[in-house]
Coordinates of C-alpha atoms and ligand atoms in Angstrom, one line a residue:
X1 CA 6.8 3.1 0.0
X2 CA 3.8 1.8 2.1
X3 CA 0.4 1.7 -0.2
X4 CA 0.3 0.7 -3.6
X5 CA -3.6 1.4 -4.7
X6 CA -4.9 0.0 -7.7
X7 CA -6.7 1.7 -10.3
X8 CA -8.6 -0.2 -13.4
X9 CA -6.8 1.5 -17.0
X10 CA -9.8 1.8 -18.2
X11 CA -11.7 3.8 -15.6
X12 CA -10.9 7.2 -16.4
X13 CA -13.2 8.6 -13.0
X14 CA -11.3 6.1 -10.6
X15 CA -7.7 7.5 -12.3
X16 CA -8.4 11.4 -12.0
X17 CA -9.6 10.1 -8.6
X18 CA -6.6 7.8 -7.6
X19 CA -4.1 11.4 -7.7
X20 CA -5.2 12.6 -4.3
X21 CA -5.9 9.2 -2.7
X22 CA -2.5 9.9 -0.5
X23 CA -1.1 6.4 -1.8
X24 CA 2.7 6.1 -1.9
X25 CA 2.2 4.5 -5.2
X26 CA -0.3 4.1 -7.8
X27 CA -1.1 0.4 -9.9
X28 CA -2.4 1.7 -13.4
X29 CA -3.4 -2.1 -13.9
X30 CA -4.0 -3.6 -17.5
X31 CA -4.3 -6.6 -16.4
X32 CA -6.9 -8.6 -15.1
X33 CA -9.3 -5.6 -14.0
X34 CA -9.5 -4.6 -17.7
X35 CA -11.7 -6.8 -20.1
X36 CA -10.0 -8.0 -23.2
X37 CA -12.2 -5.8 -25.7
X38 CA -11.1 -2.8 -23.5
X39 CA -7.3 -3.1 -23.4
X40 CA -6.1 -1.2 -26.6
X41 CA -8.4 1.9 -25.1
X42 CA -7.2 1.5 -21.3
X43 CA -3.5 1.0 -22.6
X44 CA -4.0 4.7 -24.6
X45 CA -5.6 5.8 -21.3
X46 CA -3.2 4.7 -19.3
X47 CA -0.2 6.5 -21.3
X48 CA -2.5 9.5 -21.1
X49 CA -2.8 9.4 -17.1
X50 CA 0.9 8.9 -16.7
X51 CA 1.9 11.8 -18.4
X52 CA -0.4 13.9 -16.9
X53 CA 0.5 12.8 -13.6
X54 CA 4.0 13.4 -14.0
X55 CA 3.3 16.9 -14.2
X56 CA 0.5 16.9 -11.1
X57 CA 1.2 18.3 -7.6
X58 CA 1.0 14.7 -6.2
X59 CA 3.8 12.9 -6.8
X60 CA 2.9 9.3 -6.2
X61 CA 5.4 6.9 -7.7
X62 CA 3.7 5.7 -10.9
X63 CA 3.6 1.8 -11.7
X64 CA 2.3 -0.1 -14.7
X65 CA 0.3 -3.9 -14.1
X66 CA 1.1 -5.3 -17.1
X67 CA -0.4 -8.2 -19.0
X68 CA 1.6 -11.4 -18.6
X69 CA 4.5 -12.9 -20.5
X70 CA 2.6 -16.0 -21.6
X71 CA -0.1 -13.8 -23.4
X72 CA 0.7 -11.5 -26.7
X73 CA 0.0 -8.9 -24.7
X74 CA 3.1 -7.7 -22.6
X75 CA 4.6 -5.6 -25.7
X76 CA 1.7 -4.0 -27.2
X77 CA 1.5 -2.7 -23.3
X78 CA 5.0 -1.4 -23.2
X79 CA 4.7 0.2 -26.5
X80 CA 2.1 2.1 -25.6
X81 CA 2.9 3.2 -22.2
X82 CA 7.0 3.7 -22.3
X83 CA 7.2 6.6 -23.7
X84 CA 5.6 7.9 -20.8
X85 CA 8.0 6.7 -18.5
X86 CA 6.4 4.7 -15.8
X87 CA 8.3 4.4 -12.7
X88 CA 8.1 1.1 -12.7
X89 CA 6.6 -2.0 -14.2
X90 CA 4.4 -4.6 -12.1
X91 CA 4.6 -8.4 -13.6
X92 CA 1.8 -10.8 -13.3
X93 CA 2.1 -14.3 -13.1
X94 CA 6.0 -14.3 -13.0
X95 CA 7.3 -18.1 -12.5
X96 CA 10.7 -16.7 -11.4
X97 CA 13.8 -14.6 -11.9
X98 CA 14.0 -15.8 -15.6
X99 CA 10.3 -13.9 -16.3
X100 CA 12.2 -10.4 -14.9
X101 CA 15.3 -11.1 -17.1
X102 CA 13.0 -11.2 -20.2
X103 CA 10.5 -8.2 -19.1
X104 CA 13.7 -6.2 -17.9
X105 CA 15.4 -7.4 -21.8
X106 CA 11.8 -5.7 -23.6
X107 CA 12.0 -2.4 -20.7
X108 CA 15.5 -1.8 -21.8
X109 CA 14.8 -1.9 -26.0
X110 CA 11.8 0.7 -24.9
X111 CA 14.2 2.6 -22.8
X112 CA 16.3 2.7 -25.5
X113 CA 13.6 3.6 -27.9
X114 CA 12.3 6.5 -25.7
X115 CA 15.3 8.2 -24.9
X116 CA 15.6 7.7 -21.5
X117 CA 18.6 6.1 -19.5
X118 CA 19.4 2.3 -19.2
X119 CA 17.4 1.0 -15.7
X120 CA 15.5 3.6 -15.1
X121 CA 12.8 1.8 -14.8
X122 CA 12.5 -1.0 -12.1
X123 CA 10.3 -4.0 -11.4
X124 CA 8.0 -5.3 -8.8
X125 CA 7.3 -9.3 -9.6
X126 CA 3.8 -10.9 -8.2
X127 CA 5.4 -13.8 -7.4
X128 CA 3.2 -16.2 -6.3
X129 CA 0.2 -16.6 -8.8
X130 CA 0.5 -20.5 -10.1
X131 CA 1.6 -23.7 -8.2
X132 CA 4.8 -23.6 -10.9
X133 CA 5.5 -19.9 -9.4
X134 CA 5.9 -21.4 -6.2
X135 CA 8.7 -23.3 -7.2
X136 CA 10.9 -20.2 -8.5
X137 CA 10.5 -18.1 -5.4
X138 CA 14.1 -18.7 -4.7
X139 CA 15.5 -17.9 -8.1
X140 CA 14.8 -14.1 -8.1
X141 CA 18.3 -13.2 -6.0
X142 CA 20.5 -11.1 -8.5
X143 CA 18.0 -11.9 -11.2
X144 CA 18.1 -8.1 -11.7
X145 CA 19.3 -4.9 -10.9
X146 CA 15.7 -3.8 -11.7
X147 CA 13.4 -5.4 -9.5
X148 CA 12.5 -3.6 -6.9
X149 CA 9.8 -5.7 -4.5
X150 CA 7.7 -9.1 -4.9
X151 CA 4.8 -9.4 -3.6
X152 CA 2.1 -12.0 -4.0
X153 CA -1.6 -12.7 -4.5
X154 CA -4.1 -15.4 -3.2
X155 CA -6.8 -15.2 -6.4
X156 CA -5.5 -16.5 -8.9
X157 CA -3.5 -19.1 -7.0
X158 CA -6.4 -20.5 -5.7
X159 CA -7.8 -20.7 -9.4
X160 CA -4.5 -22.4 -10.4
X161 CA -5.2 -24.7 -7.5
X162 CA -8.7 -25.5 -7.8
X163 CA -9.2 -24.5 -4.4
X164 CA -13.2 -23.8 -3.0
X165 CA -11.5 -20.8 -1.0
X166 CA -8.6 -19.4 0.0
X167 CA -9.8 -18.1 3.5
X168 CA -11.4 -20.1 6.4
X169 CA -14.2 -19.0 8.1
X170 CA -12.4 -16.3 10.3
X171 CA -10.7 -14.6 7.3
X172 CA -7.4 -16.0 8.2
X173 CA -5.5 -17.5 4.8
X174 CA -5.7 -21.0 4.4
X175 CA -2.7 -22.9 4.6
X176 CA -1.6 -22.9 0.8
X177 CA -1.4 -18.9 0.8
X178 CA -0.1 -18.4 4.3
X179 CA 2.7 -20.8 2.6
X180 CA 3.0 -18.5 -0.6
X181 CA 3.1 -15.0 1.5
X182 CA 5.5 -16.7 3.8
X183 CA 7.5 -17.8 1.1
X184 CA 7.2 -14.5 -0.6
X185 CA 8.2 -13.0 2.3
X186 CA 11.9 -15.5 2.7
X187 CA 12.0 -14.5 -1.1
X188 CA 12.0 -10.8 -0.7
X189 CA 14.5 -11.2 1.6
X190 CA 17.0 -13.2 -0.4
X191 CA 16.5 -11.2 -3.1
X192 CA 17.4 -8.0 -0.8
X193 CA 14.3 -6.4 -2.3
X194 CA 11.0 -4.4 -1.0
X195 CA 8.8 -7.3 0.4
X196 CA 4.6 -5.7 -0.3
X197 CA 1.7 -7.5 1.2
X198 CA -0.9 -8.8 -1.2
X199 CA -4.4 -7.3 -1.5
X200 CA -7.8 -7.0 1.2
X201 CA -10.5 -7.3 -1.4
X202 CA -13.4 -6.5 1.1
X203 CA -12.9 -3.1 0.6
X204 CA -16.0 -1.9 3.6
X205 CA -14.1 -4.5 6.3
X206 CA -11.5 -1.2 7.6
X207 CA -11.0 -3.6 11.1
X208 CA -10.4 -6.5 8.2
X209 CA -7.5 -4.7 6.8
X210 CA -5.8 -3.1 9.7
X211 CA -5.7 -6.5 11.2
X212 CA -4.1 -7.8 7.9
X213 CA -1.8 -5.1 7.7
X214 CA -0.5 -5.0 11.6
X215 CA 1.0 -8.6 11.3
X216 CA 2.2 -7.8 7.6
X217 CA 4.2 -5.3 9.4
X218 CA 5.2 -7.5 11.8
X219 CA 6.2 -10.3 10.2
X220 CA 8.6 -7.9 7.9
X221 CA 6.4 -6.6 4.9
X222 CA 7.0 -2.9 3.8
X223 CA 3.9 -2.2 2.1
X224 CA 0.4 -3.5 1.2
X225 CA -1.6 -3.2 -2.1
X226 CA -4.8 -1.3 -1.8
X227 CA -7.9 -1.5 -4.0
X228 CA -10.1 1.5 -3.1
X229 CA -9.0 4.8 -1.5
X230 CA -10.5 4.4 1.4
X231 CA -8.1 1.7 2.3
X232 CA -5.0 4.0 2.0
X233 CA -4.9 5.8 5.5
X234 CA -5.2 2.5 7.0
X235 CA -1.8 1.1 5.0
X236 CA -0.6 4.6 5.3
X237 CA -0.8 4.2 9.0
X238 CA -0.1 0.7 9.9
X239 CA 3.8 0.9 7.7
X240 CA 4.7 4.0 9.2
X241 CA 6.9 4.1 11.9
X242 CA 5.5 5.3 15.3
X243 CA 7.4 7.7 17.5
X244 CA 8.0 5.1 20.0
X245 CA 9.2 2.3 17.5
X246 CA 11.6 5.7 16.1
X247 CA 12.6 6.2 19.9
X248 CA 12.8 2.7 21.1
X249 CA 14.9 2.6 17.6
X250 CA 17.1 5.4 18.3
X251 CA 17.9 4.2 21.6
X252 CA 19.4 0.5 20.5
X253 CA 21.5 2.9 18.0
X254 CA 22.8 5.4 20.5
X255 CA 23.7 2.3 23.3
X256 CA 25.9 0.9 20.5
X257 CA 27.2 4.1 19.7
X258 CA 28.5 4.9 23.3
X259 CA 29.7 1.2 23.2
X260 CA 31.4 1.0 20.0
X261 CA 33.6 -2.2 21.1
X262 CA 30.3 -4.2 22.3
X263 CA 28.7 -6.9 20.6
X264 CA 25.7 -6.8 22.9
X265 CA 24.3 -4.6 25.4
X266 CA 21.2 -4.3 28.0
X267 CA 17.9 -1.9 27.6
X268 CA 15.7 -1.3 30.2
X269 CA 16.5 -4.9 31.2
X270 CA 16.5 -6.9 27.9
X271 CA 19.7 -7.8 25.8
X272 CA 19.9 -6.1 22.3
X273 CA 22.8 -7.7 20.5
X274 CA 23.7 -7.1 16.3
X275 CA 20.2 -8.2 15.3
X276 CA 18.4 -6.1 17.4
X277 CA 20.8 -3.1 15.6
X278 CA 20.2 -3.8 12.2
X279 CA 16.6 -4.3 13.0
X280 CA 16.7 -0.6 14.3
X281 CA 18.4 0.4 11.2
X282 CA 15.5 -0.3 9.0
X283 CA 13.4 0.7 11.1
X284 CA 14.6 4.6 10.9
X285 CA 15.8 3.8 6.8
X286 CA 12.0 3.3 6.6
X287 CA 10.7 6.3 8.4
X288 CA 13.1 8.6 6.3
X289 CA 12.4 6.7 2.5
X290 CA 9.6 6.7 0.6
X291 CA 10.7 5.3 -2.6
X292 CA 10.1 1.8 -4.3
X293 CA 14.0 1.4 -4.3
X294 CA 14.2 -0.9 -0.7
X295 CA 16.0 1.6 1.0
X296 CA 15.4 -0.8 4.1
X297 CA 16.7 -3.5 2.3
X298 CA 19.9 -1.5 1.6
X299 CA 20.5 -1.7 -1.7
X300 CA 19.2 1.9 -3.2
Ligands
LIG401 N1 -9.0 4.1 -7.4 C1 -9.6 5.3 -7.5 N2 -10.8 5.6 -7.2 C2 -11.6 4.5 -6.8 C3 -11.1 3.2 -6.7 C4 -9.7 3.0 -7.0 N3 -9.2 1.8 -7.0 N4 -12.1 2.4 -6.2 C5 -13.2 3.2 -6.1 N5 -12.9 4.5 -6.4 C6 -13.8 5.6 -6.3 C7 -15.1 5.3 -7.0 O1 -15.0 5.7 -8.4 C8 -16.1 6.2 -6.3 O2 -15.9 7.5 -6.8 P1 -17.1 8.6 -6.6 O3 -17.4 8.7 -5.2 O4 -16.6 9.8 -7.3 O5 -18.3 8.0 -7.4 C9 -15.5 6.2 -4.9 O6 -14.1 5.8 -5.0 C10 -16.3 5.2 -4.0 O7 -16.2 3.9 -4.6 P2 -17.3 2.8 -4.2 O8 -18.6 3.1 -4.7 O9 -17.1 2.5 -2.8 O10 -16.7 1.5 -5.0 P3 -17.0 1.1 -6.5 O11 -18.2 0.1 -6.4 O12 -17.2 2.2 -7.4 O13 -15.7 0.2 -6.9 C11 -14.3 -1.6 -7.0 C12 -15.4 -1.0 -6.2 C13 -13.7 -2.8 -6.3 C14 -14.8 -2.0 -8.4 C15 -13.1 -0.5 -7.2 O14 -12.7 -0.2 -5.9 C16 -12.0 -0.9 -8.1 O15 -12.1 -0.9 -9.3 N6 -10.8 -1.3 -7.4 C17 -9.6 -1.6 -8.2 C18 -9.8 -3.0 -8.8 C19 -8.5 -3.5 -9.4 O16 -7.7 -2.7 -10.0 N7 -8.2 -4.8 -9.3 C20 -7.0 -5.4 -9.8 C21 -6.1 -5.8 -8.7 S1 -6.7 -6.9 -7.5
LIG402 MG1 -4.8 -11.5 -11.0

């Protein structure tokens, strides 16, 4: 999985739309892109678009944004789109691994409810909202067998915060969210789950975003979250492997494989030792899966 594009509840256009965007994944998002007066409409919309999509030639995996635990909200969402059978569920404002326990405890009544098997549904936590969510990065490990990625957002921490901004002047983050993606990053990682770069809200910047995205992808994201189509190709692009990271890949794998007894050996010069291996690994894992599960991460 590589883009993740957003699309309002509510909007039925930008839904009918979002199918042939090319995205690896679609957002339905009741959350904060929906206004309060329109939720119960966007939540029977929403149910409406999932299982029609289900049945469309595009296949993109389907995820729900629901509201957050601390509202009233969270249930009358999960009623309403469950039995539709959402791939899986996005959490806003999680403070930790505890916030998954208790969304994953009102998934599995629903699952229950609706017929369908135990876990199927998995979880993707936004980790990094609130200056408290900070603080429980490192408690999503084994939280769950459901939770599938983290990933993190730079608006309504900076709310939390107070901040002015949360970019300087040449777009780069500001120090308090280049700490929360970092973090988020470290997170995914000890939580052996899918780690998805946060959104480019200046949808018409396309250099803007592929910028963004290219050192996403280098410092170890998977994926990215989109916000209009036209941002999809560029995601699309940037996370998939390119012949000669496949090749360059291939060839750390088949030196190890002609030297099964070596811990390290030398490439055109430079030393590739373990590391270097597992790094190759994911690499190919990542040009052969497209699903939420964290192939790369290895635990499917
Ligand atoms: N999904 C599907 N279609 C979308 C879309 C999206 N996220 N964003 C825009 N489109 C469609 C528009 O409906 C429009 O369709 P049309 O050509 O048939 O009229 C086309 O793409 C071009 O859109 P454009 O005019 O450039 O943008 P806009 O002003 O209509 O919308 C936003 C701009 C930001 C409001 C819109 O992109 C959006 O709603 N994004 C998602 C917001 C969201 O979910 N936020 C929460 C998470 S941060
Ligand atoms: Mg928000």
């Amino acid at each position: 999985m590589r883009s993740l594009l957003f699309v309002p509840a509510d909007d039925e256009k930008k839904l009918a739309k979002s199918l042939s965007a090319g995205a690896d994944a679609l957002i339905v998002d009741l959350e904060d892109s929906v206004a309060l007066a329109a939720k119960p409409r966007a939540r029977q919309i929403a149910a409406e678009f999932l299982a029609a999509a289900a049945k469309s030639a595009e296949q993109p995996l389907l995820i729900v944004r629901v509201n957050p635990l601390a509202g009233d909200l969270t249930d009358l969402d999960l009623d309403a789109v469950m039995p539709a059978r959402p791939d899986c569920v996005m959490l806003p404002k999680s403070l930790g691994g505890a916030s998954v326990q208790q969304l994953s405890v009102k998934i599995a009544a629903r699952e229950a409810r609706n017929d369908l098997p135990d876990g199927a549904t998995q979880i993707i936590a936004l980790a990094t909202e609130s200056g408290e969510a900070i603080f429980g990065l490192s408690s999503y490990r084994k939280c769950s067998r459901r939770l599938a990625g983290l990933t993190w957002g730079g608006e309504d921490l900076s709310a939390d915060l107070g901040a002015q901004a949360n970019r300087l002047g040449d777009g780069a983050w500001a120090g308090p969210y280049a700490l929360a993606r970092n973090l988020t990053l470290f997170a995914a990682a000890a939580a052996e789950v899918a780690a998805i770069d946060t959104v480019f809200v200046n949808f018409r910047d396309a250099e803007g975003l592929r910028a963004e995205a290219l050192a996403a992808r280098r410092d170890g994201f998977t994926a990215k979250m989109a916000i209009h189509p036209t941002q999809v190709p560029i995601i699309n692009e940037v996370f998939t492997p390119t012949d000669e990271d496949l090749a360059k890949a291939e060839a750390v794998i088949a030196a190890f494989a002609a030297r099964p007894s070596a811990g390290v050996v030398a490439i055109d010069g430079e030393m590739v030792d373990l590391p270097h291996l597992k790094r190759a690994q994911r690499v190919l894992a990542r040009a052969t899966g497209a699903s939420v599960s964290q192939s790369e991460r290895g635990r499917g």
